[in-house]
C-alpha positions as a printed Julia matrix, in Angstrom:
234×3 Matrix{Float64}:
  -68.24   -87.0   65.24
  -66.23   -89.3   62.95
  -65.4    -87.72  59.58
  -67.48   -88.94  56.63
  -64.37   -90.03  54.7
  -63.43   -92.31  57.59
  -66.96   -93.73  57.68
  -66.86   -94.38  53.95
  -63.53   -96.23  54.16
  -64.78   -98.25  57.14
  -67.83   -99.47  55.24
  -65.68  -100.2   52.19
  -63.62  -102.56  54.35
  -66.59  -104.52  55.73
  -68.76  -104.51  52.59
  -68.05  -108.13  51.51
  -69.3   -109.56  54.82
  -71.78  -106.82  55.74
  -75.02  -108.58  54.78
  -74.17  -111.86  56.47
  -73.1   -110.14  59.66
  -76.04  -107.73  59.65
  -78.6   -110.53  59.47
  -76.69  -112.71  61.91
  -76.3   -110.05  64.58
  -79.88  -108.81  64.34
  -81.15  -112.43  64.34
  -82.79  -111.54  60.99
  -85.02  -109.0   62.72
  -83.72  -106.31  60.37
  -85.75  -107.94  57.58
  -88.93  -107.71  59.66
  -88.29  -104.06  60.55
  -87.84  -103.17  56.89
  -91.07  -104.94  55.94
  -92.98  -102.98  58.56
  -91.53   -99.71  57.31
  -92.73  -100.46  53.77
  -96.28   -99.68  54.89
  -95.23   -96.04  55.26
  -93.3    -95.96  52.0
  -95.0    -97.89  49.24
  -98.15   -96.89  47.38
  -98.85   -99.85  45.1
 -101.59   -98.19  43.04
  -99.38   -95.34  41.82
  -95.81   -95.12  40.52
  -93.47   -93.31  42.89
  -90.05   -91.71  42.84
  -88.12   -92.85  45.92
  -84.67   -91.92  47.25
  -82.91   -94.44  49.51
  -80.08   -92.62  51.32
  -77.28   -94.69  52.88
  -78.55   -97.53  50.73
  -75.52   -99.67  51.54
  -75.7   -103.06  49.84
  -79.21  -102.38  48.59
  -81.42  -104.59  50.75
  -83.94  -101.83  51.49
  -84.01  -100.52  47.91
  -84.7   -104.04  46.66
  -87.41  -104.66  49.26
  -89.11  -101.42  48.23
  -88.96  -102.33  44.53
  -90.45  -105.77  45.19
  -93.5   -104.26  46.92
  -93.97  -101.05  44.92
  -95.77  -100.35  41.67
  -93.73  -101.79  38.74
  -93.26   -98.26  37.38
  -91.78   -96.95  40.64
  -88.16   -95.85  40.32
  -85.69   -95.89  43.21
  -82.42   -93.95  43.51
  -79.92   -95.42  45.96
  -77.12   -93.21  47.23
  -74.22   -93.99  49.58
  -70.76   -92.71  50.49
  -69.18   -96.19  50.31
  -68.2    -97.42  46.86
  -67.52  -100.84  48.34
  -71.11  -101.18  49.56
  -72.45   -99.89  46.23
  -70.43  -102.49  44.33
  -72.19  -105.23  46.31
  -75.53  -103.54  45.62
  -74.93  -103.32  41.88
  -74.16  -107.04  41.75
  -77.46  -107.77  43.5
  -79.39  -105.54  41.1
  -77.82  -107.28  38.12
  -78.6   -110.75  39.5
  -82.24  -109.82  40.18
  -82.82  -107.92  36.95
  -83.56  -104.7   38.86
  -80.92  -102.41  37.36
  -83.57  -100.7   35.26
  -85.68   -99.8   38.29
  -83.0    -99.02  40.88
  -79.87   -96.91  40.48
  -76.87   -97.04  42.82
  -74.62   -94.0   42.92
  -71.91   -92.5   45.11
  -73.18   -89.42  46.9
  -73.44   -87.39  50.07
  -76.62   -86.76  52.06
  -75.46   -83.22  52.83
  -75.36   -82.24  49.14
  -77.9    -84.32  47.25
  -77.5    -84.22  43.44
  -81.21   -83.72  42.75
  -83.56   -80.84  42.02
  -86.12   -79.53  44.49
  -89.42   -81.41  44.77
  -88.13   -84.58  43.08
  -89.13   -87.46  45.37
  -92.38   -88.81  46.82
  -90.49   -90.66  49.55
  -87.02   -90.56  51.06
  -85.82   -93.49  53.18
  -82.83   -94.07  55.46
  -82.42   -97.52  57.01
  -79.83   -97.84  59.8
  -77.61   -95.09  58.44
  -78.53   -91.71  59.83
  -76.59   -92.23  63.05
  -73.45   -92.23  60.89
  -74.14   -88.85  59.27
  -71.58   -86.19  60.12
  -74.1    -83.3   60.03
  -77.6    -84.67  60.51
  -79.42   -81.34  60.46
  -77.86   -80.45  57.11
  -78.92   -83.84  55.74
  -82.49   -83.3   56.96
  -82.61   -79.9   55.28
  -81.39   -81.41  52.03
  -83.97   -84.19  52.26
  -86.71   -81.63  52.79
  -85.51   -79.76  49.72
  -85.72   -82.78  47.37
  -89.04   -84.07  48.74
  -92.21   -83.12  46.9
  -94.9    -81.22  48.87
  -96.6    -83.75  51.18
  -93.71   -86.13  50.5
  -92.55   -88.32  53.38
  -89.26   -89.21  55.04
  -89.08   -92.66  56.68
  -86.13   -93.49  58.95
  -85.29   -96.81  60.56
  -82.6    -96.74  63.24
  -81.32   -98.94  66.03
  -81.75   -97.57  69.54
  -81.37   -98.29  73.21
  -84.48  -100.06  74.61
  -86.47   -98.32  77.35
  -87.05  -101.42  79.48
  -84.18  -101.74  81.96
  -83.72  -105.52  81.62
  -83.97  -105.51  77.82
  -81.57  -102.55  77.78
  -79.04  -104.46  79.9
  -79.21  -107.54  77.65
  -79.02  -105.39  74.52
  -75.98  -103.44  75.72
  -74.21  -106.62  76.79
  -74.79  -108.26  73.43
  -74.17  -105.16  71.33
  -71.06  -103.83  73.08
  -69.36  -107.16  73.91
  -70.43  -109.85  71.46
  -70.99  -107.78  68.31
  -67.38  -106.44  68.19
  -66.06  -109.93  68.89
  -68.15  -111.71  66.25
  -68.03  -108.92  63.69
  -64.31  -108.38  64.09
  -63.53  -112.06  63.76
  -65.58  -112.57  60.59
  -64.87  -109.26  58.86
  -61.31  -108.79  60.06
  -62.16  -105.24  61.2
  -62.85  -105.21  64.93
  -62.67  -101.4   64.99
  -65.68  -101.12  62.67
  -67.78  -103.4   64.83
  -66.79  -101.46  67.92
  -67.74   -98.19  66.25
  -71.2    -99.42  65.17
  -72.5   -100.16  68.71
  -71.0    -96.9   69.98
  -72.82   -94.97  67.26
  -76.16   -96.44  68.39
  -75.53   -95.47  72.0
  -74.61   -91.9   70.99
  -77.66   -91.33  68.79
  -80.29   -88.98  70.31
  -83.27   -90.47  72.12
  -86.69   -90.4   70.47
  -87.84   -87.06  71.92
  -84.65   -85.25  70.96
  -84.59   -86.74  67.48
  -88.24   -85.93  66.8
  -87.57   -82.36  67.97
  -84.59   -82.18  65.59
  -86.75   -83.29  62.66
  -89.35   -80.67  63.53
  -86.74   -77.92  63.91
  -85.46   -78.75  60.41
  -88.91   -78.17  58.95
  -90.68   -81.52  58.97
  -94.33   -81.75  59.93
  -96.46   -84.66  61.19
  -93.38   -86.19  62.85
  -94.17   -89.62  64.29
  -92.33   -92.42  66.08
  -92.93   -96.15  66.43
  -90.85   -98.64  68.41
  -90.19  -102.17  67.16
  -88.99  -105.16  69.22
  -88.9   -103.49  72.66
  -87.4   -100.33  71.16
  -84.31  -102.02  69.7
  -85.38  -100.46  66.42
  -87.35   -97.24  65.95
  -89.13   -95.83  62.94
  -89.44   -92.08  62.49
  -91.57   -90.4   59.84
  -91.99   -86.78  58.85
  -93.65   -84.96  55.97
  -92.88   -81.9   53.9
  -95.38   -79.22  54.84
C-alpha cells in the first residue's frame, strides 16, 4: 500500500488539471454516477449534516449542496492541500463557502465528535486509503444512529468483453493522456493500478459488515465500471 503522504503529494501535483482529466477520461460519466448517488444521500425536506471524505476539488460536495435542503451543511475533508485549494476557489465563485467547508484531514483520525453526521460520502477515493478498515471504523463513529455511508468507486466490469476494453483503455490510454496533460505520468499509472487492486464487491461488502455497518448494499453503474456501496450505522 502506498503511504498516505505520497498519495497526498501526488494529488497536489495533478490538482490543477484534475477536473478536466477526470471528466475527459470518464467521458463525463462521473457526473452521472454522482447524480445517481445523490438519491441515497440527500433528504430535501430536512436539513442534514454531511461529511464528504476525500472531497478532492469539491465536485461531489457542490453537487450535494445544490440538491440538498438550503440549511444542509457539508464538511469536505482531504489529505491534499492542492486539491482543497481548487475546491475553495470553486466554493468562493459559487457563493457556497457558507454551506461547505474544505479542510485538510485524515480519514483514519476524523476531527469530529461521535454521532455528528447524517451522511458520510466518499466518491472515487477509498481505494487510495492506506488503512481502509480504520477509516470505516472512524466513519461509523462519527455517523449518527441510522446514519448512512455512501461510497462511489471505480471497478473492474464483470462482462469479459467490457472488462477487456476497460483494461485496455484504463491501463494504456489513461496513463498516456493523463501524463501528457498533467505532466505526471506516474500518477496516471498509479490510478488505474489502484482500481485493479481494490477488492471485488463481495469482499468489500464483507469488509464493511465486519467493521460494523448494517444494511450493506451494492449497485453497479455502466456495466460495473462504477459501483455504489451503502451501509448504515446500526
